[in-house]
Amino acid sequence: MHELGVAMEIYRISRDAVAGHGAGRLESVRVAVGELRAVDPELIKFAWQATVAGGPDAGSELIVDWHPAVQRCETCGADKARDTAGWLPLCPDCASPLRVDGGLELDVLQVSYLREEEERAVSGGVG
Amino acid sequence: MAEIVDVRRSILEANEAAATQVRGQLARALVVNLISSPGSGKTSLLEATMPAIKDSLSLAVIEGDIATDRDAQRLRALGVPAVQILTGGACHLDARQVLKVLAEGHFQAPDVLFIENVGNLICPTSYDLGEDFKVALLSVTEGDDKPFKYPAIFATAQVTVITKVDLLPYVTFDLDAVKAQMRSLNPTGSILLTSARTGQGLDQWIGMLRSSLDAKRRAPA
């Protein structure tokens, strides 16, 4: 749905995290995405590439840790897999509303970056 | 070698922080976030609501659209301060946009602030704008299968307004089927039937707004 807006927020948080440690170029960013957040893992990676394209962090990778929905039916007393045919938050067996125990993750977990001075050393730059 | 920084921050944190600020600034106001598909009658419901309450309550409207300020113009014509946010293509409003409108001083803190979201049943559901509750609108011309087809918004909205009910004799719309879907998705939510054209159901809608505002102001801070 709105993956580009989500990607831009991930970028803002990532740059902010690096800025707290000095200058550097993003290498990869690891995020947690839950199945119930309506964020498609492939589309968010595509949106990430669009967000960083042409800037200092172009080519950096977005790594998505995918968290499947964990939903419990309190009537049946069992965990229920998401009904992928219906995608309703209702028990596929007894139609009671499901309690959500997982699948709502949407977090930046970890940022990996290359320090500016190391980058210069690697590329044999003139500092 | 790459440096690793542990972050563990919510991607929606900036929106969540802004929503908290909106709540702080409008602690005495009722803030209602109206969400529906395009054309289901959000602006028409507001137009029909304004004349009945604008003398007894101070009102303000924030309109979210991709393009044009037509909706804000319609409400300004009724003497209500209405501020248009143009998203330029974005599919939902964000709490930071609401906060910016409040900071610009277009209106004094009102009794009731209506936020009419961008016409879309999907994306606005994920963004808290600092509202007291979301209202979902479903017009009878859209079809009676929509609660199950767009479950997130209909499960989240505290109030669902079925609009254009004056057209019920002319369309195939099984109201009982909608009520059954809503009972499953949202057992504690309420359903109102309205027609902005005939005025049907507006008393219940306005009564709900007044009692929600009273309840908020009576509640201990």
mmCIF file of C-alpha atoms in Angstrom:
data_model
loop_
_atom_site.group_PDB
_atom_site.id
_atom_site.type_symbol
_atom_site.label_atom_id
_atom_site.label_comp_id
_atom_site.label_asym_id
_atom_site.label_seq_id
_atom_site.Cartn_x
_atom_site.Cartn_y
_atom_site.Cartn_z
ATOM 1 C CA MET A 1 0.000 0.000 0.000
ATOM 2 C CA HIS A 2 2.050 2.985 1.194
ATOM 3 C CA GLU A 3 5.457 1.300 1.051
ATOM 4 C CA LEU A 4 7.240 4.427 -0.219
ATOM 5 C CA GLY A 5 6.216 6.446 2.822
ATOM 6 C CA VAL A 6 7.313 3.580 5.069
ATOM 7 C CA ALA A 7 10.654 3.330 3.230
ATOM 8 C CA MET A 8 11.254 7.055 3.704
ATOM 9 C CA GLU A 9 10.634 6.703 7.446
ATOM 10 C CA ILE A 10 13.069 3.766 7.601
ATOM 11 C CA TYR A 11 15.631 5.950 5.834
ATOM 12 C CA ARG A 12 15.097 8.853 8.242
ATOM 13 C CA ILE A 13 15.517 6.588 11.280
ATOM 14 C CA SER A 14 18.592 4.879 9.753
ATOM 15 C CA ARG A 15 20.373 8.141 8.936
ATOM 16 C CA ASP A 16 19.535 9.377 12.401
ATOM 17 C CA ALA A 17 21.069 6.226 13.933
ATOM 18 C CA VAL A 18 24.294 6.618 11.934
ATOM 19 C CA ALA A 19 24.513 10.337 12.705
ATOM 20 C CA GLY A 20 24.726 9.415 16.390
ATOM 21 C CA HIS A 21 28.031 7.632 15.635
ATOM 22 C CA GLY A 22 29.700 10.004 13.168
ATOM 23 C CA ALA A 23 29.604 10.120 9.386
ATOM 24 C CA GLY A 24 29.193 7.047 7.244
ATOM 25 C CA ARG A 25 27.485 5.402 4.307
ATOM 26 C CA LEU A 26 24.699 2.879 4.817
ATOM 27 C CA GLU A 27 25.534 -0.684 3.869
ATOM 28 C CA SER A 28 22.351 -2.397 5.008
ATOM 29 C CA VAL A 29 19.323 -1.824 7.199
ATOM 30 C CA ARG A 30 17.438 -4.652 8.891
ATOM 31 C CA VAL A 31 13.746 -4.174 9.592
ATOM 32 C CA ALA A 32 11.031 -6.312 11.155
ATOM 33 C CA VAL A 33 7.766 -6.440 9.211
ATOM 34 C CA GLY A 34 4.676 -8.237 10.489
ATOM 35 C CA GLU A 35 2.224 -9.914 8.162
ATOM 36 C CA LEU A 36 -0.670 -7.886 9.588
ATOM 37 C CA ARG A 37 0.936 -4.498 8.824
ATOM 38 C CA ALA A 38 -0.118 -4.463 5.172
ATOM 39 C CA VAL A 39 3.465 -3.873 4.073
ATOM 40 C CA ASP A 40 4.565 -6.181 1.285
ATOM 41 C CA PRO A 41 8.173 -7.392 1.744
ATOM 42 C CA GLU A 42 9.090 -7.224 -1.943
ATOM 43 C CA LEU A 43 7.437 -3.845 -2.486
ATOM 44 C CA ILE A 44 9.174 -2.335 0.539
ATOM 45 C CA LYS A 45 12.575 -3.447 -0.807
ATOM 46 C CA PHE A 46 11.718 -1.867 -4.141
ATOM 47 C CA ALA A 47 10.600 1.315 -2.389
ATOM 48 C CA TRP A 48 13.870 1.332 -0.435
ATOM 49 C CA GLN A 49 15.917 1.254 -3.651
ATOM 50 C CA ALA A 50 13.819 4.140 -4.980
ATOM 51 C CA THR A 51 14.403 6.064 -1.740
ATOM 52 C CA VAL A 52 18.202 5.734 -1.704
ATOM 53 C CA ALA A 53 18.750 5.948 -5.490
ATOM 54 C CA GLY A 54 21.020 8.788 -6.561
ATOM 55 C CA GLY A 55 22.050 9.663 -3.008
ATOM 56 C CA PRO A 56 25.025 8.867 -0.792
ATOM 57 C CA ASP A 57 23.426 5.594 0.328
ATOM 58 C CA ALA A 58 22.560 4.292 -3.150
ATOM 59 C CA GLY A 59 23.026 0.545 -3.399
ATOM 60 C CA SER A 60 22.470 -0.118 0.289
ATOM 61 C CA GLU A 61 20.335 -3.127 1.070
ATOM 62 C CA LEU A 62 17.084 -3.404 2.993
ATOM 63 C CA ILE A 63 16.874 -6.741 4.821
ATOM 64 C CA VAL A 64 13.364 -7.737 5.861
ATOM 65 C CA ASP A 65 12.762 -10.056 8.810
ATOM 66 C CA TRP A 66 9.266 -11.319 8.090
ATOM 67 C CA HIS A 67 6.988 -12.108 11.034
ATOM 68 C CA PRO A 68 3.983 -14.260 10.172
ATOM 69 C CA ALA A 69 0.679 -13.536 11.853
ATOM 70 C CA VAL A 70 0.134 -15.386 15.122
ATOM 71 C CA GLN A 71 -3.541 -15.317 15.974
ATOM 72 C CA ARG A 72 -5.309 -17.168 18.735
ATOM 73 C CA CYS A 73 -8.946 -18.166 18.888
ATOM 74 C CA GLU A 74 -10.021 -17.899 22.501
ATOM 75 C CA THR A 75 -13.184 -19.891 21.749
ATOM 76 C CA CYS A 76 -11.333 -22.874 20.233
ATOM 77 C CA GLY A 77 -8.327 -22.303 22.511
ATOM 78 C CA ALA A 78 -5.828 -22.753 19.681
ATOM 79 C CA ASP A 79 -3.457 -20.739 17.518
ATOM 80 C CA LYS A 80 -4.799 -20.285 14.023
ATOM 81 C CA ALA A 81 -2.845 -19.752 10.860
ATOM 82 C CA ARG A 82 -3.960 -16.850 8.789
ATOM 83 C CA ASP A 83 -6.764 -17.869 6.478
ATOM 84 C CA THR A 84 -5.078 -16.876 3.237
ATOM 85 C CA ALA A 85 -8.224 -17.456 1.216
ATOM 86 C CA GLY A 86 -10.284 -15.038 3.273
ATOM 87 C CA TRP A 87 -7.718 -12.962 5.146
ATOM 88 C CA LEU A 88 -10.280 -12.078 7.770
ATOM 89 C CA PRO A 89 -9.319 -11.612 11.422
ATOM 90 C CA LEU A 90 -11.839 -14.349 12.271
ATOM 91 C CA CYS A 91 -11.338 -17.970 13.277
ATOM 92 C CA PRO A 92 -11.570 -20.143 10.144
ATOM 93 C CA ASP A 93 -13.271 -22.852 12.230
ATOM 94 C CA CYS A 94 -15.760 -21.023 14.473
ATOM 95 C CA ALA A 95 -15.710 -17.420 13.111
ATOM 96 C CA SER A 96 -14.875 -15.838 16.493
ATOM 97 C CA PRO A 97 -12.658 -12.739 16.423
ATOM 98 C CA LEU A 98 -8.992 -13.724 16.735
ATOM 99 C CA ARG A 99 -6.611 -12.320 19.318
ATOM 100 C CA VAL A 100 -3.422 -11.099 17.656
ATOM 101 C CA ASP A 101 -0.240 -12.308 19.355
ATOM 102 C CA GLY A 102 2.213 -11.568 16.543
ATOM 103 C CA GLY A 103 2.435 -10.090 13.087
ATOM 104 C CA LEU A 104 2.177 -6.400 13.974
ATOM 105 C CA GLU A 105 5.929 -5.755 13.965
ATOM 106 C CA LEU A 106 7.121 -2.699 12.031
ATOM 107 C CA ASP A 107 10.532 -1.688 13.383
ATOM 108 C CA VAL A 108 14.017 -0.725 12.324
ATOM 109 C CA LEU A 109 16.215 -3.322 14.070
ATOM 110 C CA GLN A 110 19.785 -2.692 12.999
ATOM 111 C CA VAL A 111 21.808 -0.452 10.747
ATOM 112 C CA SER A 112 25.129 -1.448 9.210
ATOM 113 C CA TYR A 113 27.316 1.344 7.835
ATOM 114 C CA LEU A 114 30.828 2.076 6.599
ATOM 115 C CA ARG A 115 32.668 4.835 8.424
ATOM 116 C CA GLU A 116 33.714 7.677 6.201
ATOM 117 C CA GLU A 117 37.464 7.411 6.940
ATOM 118 C CA GLU A 118 37.477 3.634 6.344
ATOM 119 C CA GLU A 119 35.743 4.152 3.064
ATOM 120 C CA ARG A 120 38.455 6.566 1.973
ATOM 121 C CA ALA A 121 41.134 4.078 3.007
ATOM 122 C CA VAL A 122 39.464 1.251 1.107
ATOM 123 C CA SER A 123 39.124 3.292 -2.043
ATOM 124 C CA GLY A 124 42.673 4.625 -1.715
ATOM 125 C CA GLY A 125 41.271 8.116 -1.597
ATOM 126 C CA VAL A 126 43.206 11.281 -0.918
ATOM 127 C CA GLY A 127 41.520 11.941 2.400
ATOM 128 C CA MET B 1 34.649 -3.264 8.166
ATOM 129 C CA ALA B 2 31.073 -2.269 8.581
ATOM 130 C CA GLU B 3 29.894 -0.852 11.879
ATOM 131 C CA ILE B 4 26.685 -2.254 13.325
ATOM 132 C CA VAL B 5 24.226 -0.100 15.277
ATOM 133 C CA ASP B 6 21.286 -1.661 17.093
ATOM 134 C CA VAL B 7 18.302 0.599 16.583
ATOM 135 C CA ARG B 8 15.009 -1.062 17.599
ATOM 136 C CA ARG B 9 12.773 1.870 16.775
ATOM 137 C CA SER B 10 9.209 1.781 15.514
ATOM 138 C CA ILE B 11 8.995 2.834 11.884
ATOM 139 C CA LEU B 12 5.828 4.756 12.675
ATOM 140 C CA GLU B 13 7.401 6.505 15.688
ATOM 141 C CA ALA B 14 7.337 10.003 14.172
ATOM 142 C CA ASN B 15 3.656 9.635 13.370
ATOM 143 C CA GLU B 16 2.921 8.211 16.822
ATOM 144 C CA ALA B 17 4.758 11.075 18.536
ATOM 145 C CA ALA B 18 2.860 13.645 16.461
ATOM 146 C CA ALA B 19 -0.461 11.941 17.258
ATOM 147 C CA THR B 20 0.335 12.197 20.965
ATOM 148 C CA GLN B 21 1.017 15.918 20.545
ATOM 149 C CA VAL B 22 -2.278 16.405 18.712
ATOM 150 C CA ARG B 23 -4.077 14.701 21.612
ATOM 151 C CA GLY B 24 -2.302 16.972 24.079
ATOM 152 C CA GLN B 25 -3.241 20.133 22.191
ATOM 153 C CA LEU B 26 -6.869 19.082 21.705
ATOM 154 C CA ALA B 27 -7.518 17.548 25.106
ATOM 155 C CA ARG B 28 -10.873 19.373 25.414
ATOM 156 C CA ALA B 29 -12.003 18.786 21.831
ATOM 157 C CA LEU B 30 -13.616 15.790 20.198
ATOM 158 C CA VAL B 31 -11.437 14.724 17.256
ATOM 159 C CA VAL B 32 -13.060 12.468 14.679
ATOM 160 C CA ASN B 33 -11.156 10.836 11.797
ATOM 161 C CA LEU B 34 -13.522 10.082 8.885
ATOM 162 C CA ILE B 35 -12.396 7.286 6.570
ATOM 163 C CA SER B 36 -14.109 5.848 3.514
ATOM 164 C CA SER B 37 -13.707 5.191 -0.171
ATOM 165 C CA PRO B 38 -13.950 8.193 -2.511
ATOM 166 C CA GLY B 39 -17.523 9.267 -3.108
ATOM 167 C CA SER B 40 -19.194 7.593 -0.165
ATOM 168 C CA GLY B 41 -20.311 10.940 1.237
ATOM 169 C CA LYS B 42 -17.849 12.139 3.874
ATOM 170 C CA THR B 43 -18.096 15.781 2.840
ATOM 171 C CA SER B 44 -21.856 15.544 2.317
ATOM 172 C CA LEU B 45 -22.308 14.121 5.822
ATOM 173 C CA LEU B 46 -20.274 17.019 7.216
ATOM 174 C CA GLU B 47 -22.253 19.547 5.162
ATOM 175 C CA ALA B 48 -25.484 18.133 6.541
ATOM 176 C CA THR B 49 -24.088 18.111 10.088
ATOM 177 C CA MET B 50 -22.770 21.672 10.260
ATOM 178 C CA PRO B 51 -26.019 23.686 10.203
ATOM 179 C CA ALA B 52 -27.437 21.602 13.058
ATOM 180 C CA ILE B 53 -24.535 22.105 15.443
ATOM 181 C CA LYS B 54 -22.522 25.138 14.424
ATOM 182 C CA ASP B 55 -24.499 27.517 16.637
ATOM 183 C CA SER B 56 -24.031 25.432 19.775
ATOM 184 C CA LEU B 57 -20.516 24.044 19.206
ATOM 185 C CA SER B 58 -17.367 25.549 17.735
ATOM 186 C CA LEU B 59 -16.274 23.447 14.781
ATOM 187 C CA ALA B 60 -13.276 23.032 12.526
ATOM 188 C CA VAL B 61 -12.522 20.728 9.625
ATOM 189 C CA ILE B 62 -9.271 19.442 8.172
ATOM 190 C CA GLU B 63 -9.723 18.068 4.679
ATOM 191 C CA GLY B 64 -7.279 15.590 3.164
ATOM 192 C CA ASP B 65 -7.189 15.167 -0.584
ATOM 193 C CA ILE B 66 -4.693 14.351 -3.274
ATOM 194 C CA ALA B 67 -5.751 17.341 -5.353
ATOM 195 C CA THR B 68 -8.041 20.400 -5.228
ATOM 196 C CA ASP B 69 -9.480 22.281 -2.262
ATOM 197 C CA ARG B 70 -13.069 21.653 -3.354
ATOM 198 C CA ASP B 71 -14.052 19.919 -0.127
ATOM 199 C CA ALA B 72 -12.685 22.700 2.078
ATOM 200 C CA GLN B 73 -14.510 25.262 -0.068
ATOM 201 C CA ARG B 74 -17.812 23.422 0.388
ATOM 202 C CA LEU B 75 -17.464 23.568 4.170
ATOM 203 C CA ARG B 76 -16.173 27.153 4.281
ATOM 204 C CA ALA B 77 -19.295 28.110 2.375
ATOM 205 C CA LEU B 78 -21.213 27.027 5.496
ATOM 206 C CA GLY B 79 -19.181 29.371 7.692
ATOM 207 C CA VAL B 80 -16.991 26.664 9.232
ATOM 208 C CA PRO B 81 -13.186 27.023 9.270
ATOM 209 C CA ALA B 82 -11.894 24.328 6.932
ATOM 210 C CA VAL B 83 -8.244 23.770 6.063
ATOM 211 C CA GLN B 84 -7.275 21.728 3.051
ATOM 212 C CA ILE B 85 -4.228 19.449 3.184
ATOM 213 C CA LEU B 86 -3.130 18.438 -0.306
ATOM 214 C CA THR B 87 -1.059 15.285 -0.214
ATOM 215 C CA GLY B 88 0.011 15.539 -3.860
ATOM 216 C CA GLY B 89 -0.547 11.837 -4.362
ATOM 217 C CA ALA B 90 -0.008 10.315 -0.939
ATOM 218 C CA CYS B 91 -2.786 7.902 -0.016
ATOM 219 C CA HIS B 92 -3.400 8.918 3.607
ATOM 220 C CA LEU B 93 -3.011 11.754 6.103
ATOM 221 C CA ASP B 94 -0.195 11.681 8.634
ATOM 222 C CA ALA B 95 -0.369 13.115 12.180
ATOM 223 C CA ARG B 96 2.514 15.484 11.375
ATOM 224 C CA GLN B 97 0.308 17.181 8.787
ATOM 225 C CA VAL B 98 -2.442 17.644 11.365
ATOM 226 C CA LEU B 99 0.047 19.058 13.847
ATOM 227 C CA LYS B 100 1.280 21.546 11.236
ATOM 228 C CA VAL B 101 -2.268 22.745 10.551
ATOM 229 C CA LEU B 102 -2.817 23.263 14.292
ATOM 230 C CA ALA B 103 0.444 25.252 14.528
ATOM 231 C CA GLU B 104 -0.562 27.522 11.651
ATOM 232 C CA GLY B 105 -3.387 28.955 13.733
ATOM 233 C CA HIS B 106 -6.223 28.736 11.205
ATOM 234 C CA PHE B 107 -8.708 28.261 14.048
ATOM 235 C CA GLN B 108 -8.958 28.371 17.822
ATOM 236 C CA ALA B 109 -9.173 25.042 19.641
ATOM 237 C CA PRO B 110 -12.671 23.899 18.618
ATOM 238 C CA ASP B 111 -15.227 21.783 20.443
ATOM 239 C CA VAL B 112 -15.221 19.319 17.567
ATOM 240 C CA LEU B 113 -12.523 18.818 14.929
ATOM 241 C CA PHE B 114 -13.496 16.682 11.962
ATOM 242 C CA ILE B 115 -10.583 15.265 9.982
ATOM 243 C CA GLU B 116 -11.732 14.008 6.603
ATOM 244 C CA ASN B 117 -9.072 11.604 5.414
ATOM 245 C CA VAL B 118 -8.054 10.949 1.815
ATOM 246 C CA GLY B 119 -10.709 8.757 0.157
ATOM 247 C CA ASN B 120 -9.224 5.299 0.659
ATOM 248 C CA LEU B 121 -10.347 2.305 2.724
ATOM 249 C CA ILE B 122 -6.845 0.893 3.210
ATOM 250 C CA CYS B 123 -3.891 3.151 4.004
ATOM 251 C CA PRO B 124 -5.505 5.686 6.392
ATOM 252 C CA THR B 125 -6.327 2.804 8.737
ATOM 253 C CA SER B 126 -2.656 2.458 9.717
ATOM 254 C CA TYR B 127 -2.099 6.089 10.712
ATOM 255 C CA ASP B 128 -3.217 7.452 14.064
ATOM 256 C CA LEU B 129 -3.951 11.174 13.624
ATOM 257 C CA GLY B 130 -4.521 11.864 17.315
ATOM 258 C CA GLU B 131 -8.258 11.270 16.948
ATOM 259 C CA ASP B 132 -10.618 10.092 19.666
ATOM 260 C CA PHE B 133 -12.046 7.578 17.250
ATOM 261 C CA LYS B 134 -12.283 6.644 13.602
ATOM 262 C CA VAL B 135 -15.565 6.720 11.730
ATOM 263 C CA ALA B 136 -15.906 4.478 8.678
ATOM 264 C CA LEU B 137 -18.472 5.416 6.036
ATOM 265 C CA LEU B 138 -20.010 2.932 3.620
ATOM 266 C CA SER B 139 -22.531 4.110 1.046
ATOM 267 C CA VAL B 140 -25.232 1.723 -0.093
ATOM 268 C CA THR B 141 -24.107 2.098 -3.712
ATOM 269 C CA GLU B 142 -20.722 0.567 -2.895
ATOM 270 C CA GLY B 143 -22.107 -2.882 -2.173
ATOM 271 C CA ASP B 144 -22.855 -4.933 0.909
ATOM 272 C CA ASP B 145 -19.645 -6.996 0.802
ATOM 273 C CA LYS B 146 -17.270 -4.199 1.789
ATOM 274 C CA PRO B 147 -16.752 -4.845 5.522
ATOM 275 C CA PHE B 148 -15.271 -8.293 4.813
ATOM 276 C CA LYS B 149 -13.364 -7.030 1.773
ATOM 277 C CA TYR B 150 -11.726 -4.195 3.751
ATOM 278 C CA PRO B 151 -11.737 -5.702 7.243
ATOM 279 C CA ALA B 152 -9.067 -3.542 8.873
ATOM 280 C CA ILE B 153 -10.966 -0.259 8.754
ATOM 281 C CA PHE B 154 -14.342 -1.776 9.621
ATOM 282 C CA ALA B 155 -12.797 -3.674 12.540
ATOM 283 C CA THR B 156 -11.076 -0.517 13.830
ATOM 284 C CA ALA B 157 -13.746 2.154 13.457
ATOM 285 C CA GLN B 158 -15.752 2.819 16.598
ATOM 286 C CA VAL B 159 -18.663 3.999 14.461
ATOM 287 C CA THR B 160 -19.671 2.849 10.999
ATOM 288 C CA VAL B 161 -22.050 5.127 9.113
ATOM 289 C CA ILE B 162 -24.061 3.599 6.283
ATOM 290 C CA THR B 163 -24.702 6.564 3.988
ATOM 291 C CA LYS B 164 -27.155 7.337 1.160
ATOM 292 C CA VAL B 165 -29.821 5.110 2.720
ATOM 293 C CA ASP B 166 -32.464 7.046 0.758
ATOM 294 C CA LEU B 167 -31.199 5.014 -2.223
ATOM 295 C CA LEU B 168 -31.887 1.635 -0.585
ATOM 296 C CA PRO B 169 -35.081 1.018 -2.612
ATOM 297 C CA TYR B 170 -33.082 1.365 -5.838
ATOM 298 C CA VAL B 171 -29.955 -0.694 -5.157
ATOM 299 C CA THR B 172 -29.159 -4.255 -4.184
ATOM 300 C CA PHE B 173 -27.760 -3.785 -0.722
ATOM 301 C CA ASP B 174 -28.437 -6.321 2.010
ATOM 302 C CA LEU B 175 -28.296 -4.315 5.208
ATOM 303 C CA ASP B 176 -28.594 -7.442 7.357
ATOM 304 C CA ALA B 177 -25.562 -8.935 5.607
ATOM 305 C CA VAL B 178 -23.559 -5.805 6.448
ATOM 306 C CA LYS B 179 -24.712 -5.932 10.063
ATOM 307 C CA ALA B 180 -23.717 -9.609 10.299
ATOM 308 C CA GLN B 181 -20.233 -8.854 8.939
ATOM 309 C CA MET B 182 -19.884 -5.966 11.364
ATOM 310 C CA ARG B 183 -20.947 -8.114 14.337
ATOM 311 C CA SER B 184 -18.116 -10.517 13.505
ATOM 312 C CA LEU B 185 -15.445 -7.931 12.794
ATOM 313 C CA ASN B 186 -16.306 -5.317 15.359
ATOM 314 C CA PRO B 187 -18.707 -6.542 18.040
ATOM 315 C CA THR B 188 -18.413 -3.351 20.118
ATOM 316 C CA GLY B 189 -18.733 -0.842 17.269
ATOM 317 C CA SER B 190 -21.966 0.946 16.467
ATOM 318 C CA ILE B 191 -23.727 1.324 13.128
ATOM 319 C CA LEU B 192 -25.697 4.403 12.081
ATOM 320 C CA LEU B 193 -27.876 4.765 8.991
ATOM 321 C CA THR B 194 -27.902 8.212 7.400
ATOM 322 C CA SER B 195 -28.954 10.150 4.371
ATOM 323 C CA ALA B 196 -27.405 13.570 3.957
ATOM 324 C CA ARG B 197 -30.061 14.252 1.330
ATOM 325 C CA THR B 198 -33.183 13.526 3.395
ATOM 326 C CA GLY B 199 -31.688 14.113 6.826
ATOM 327 C CA GLN B 200 -32.504 10.575 7.960
ATOM 328 C CA GLY B 201 -30.351 9.439 10.877
ATOM 329 C CA LEU B 202 -28.610 12.771 11.367
ATOM 330 C CA ASP B 203 -30.126 13.164 14.843
ATOM 331 C CA GLN B 204 -28.492 9.911 15.977
ATOM 332 C CA TRP B 205 -25.172 10.900 14.376
ATOM 333 C CA ILE B 206 -25.198 14.301 16.044
ATOM 334 C CA GLY B 207 -26.344 12.787 19.322
ATOM 335 C CA MET B 208 -23.395 10.401 19.185
ATOM 336 C CA LEU B 209 -21.003 13.333 18.605
ATOM 337 C CA ARG B 210 -22.449 15.350 21.496
ATOM 338 C CA SER B 211 -22.416 12.457 23.936
ATOM 339 C CA SER B 212 -18.831 11.545 22.940
ATOM 340 C CA LEU B 213 -17.702 15.121 23.565
ATOM 341 C CA ASP B 214 -19.507 15.198 26.925
ATOM 342 C CA ALA B 215 -18.005 11.868 27.943
ATOM 343 C CA LYS B 216 -14.507 13.046 27.024
ATOM 344 C CA ARG B 217 -14.856 16.247 29.029
ATOM 345 C CA ARG B 218 -16.285 14.463 32.042
ATOM 346 C CA ALA B 219 -13.535 11.843 32.061
ATOM 347 C CA PRO B 220 -10.724 12.536 34.550
ATOM 348 C CA ALA B 221 -7.641 13.812 32.730
#
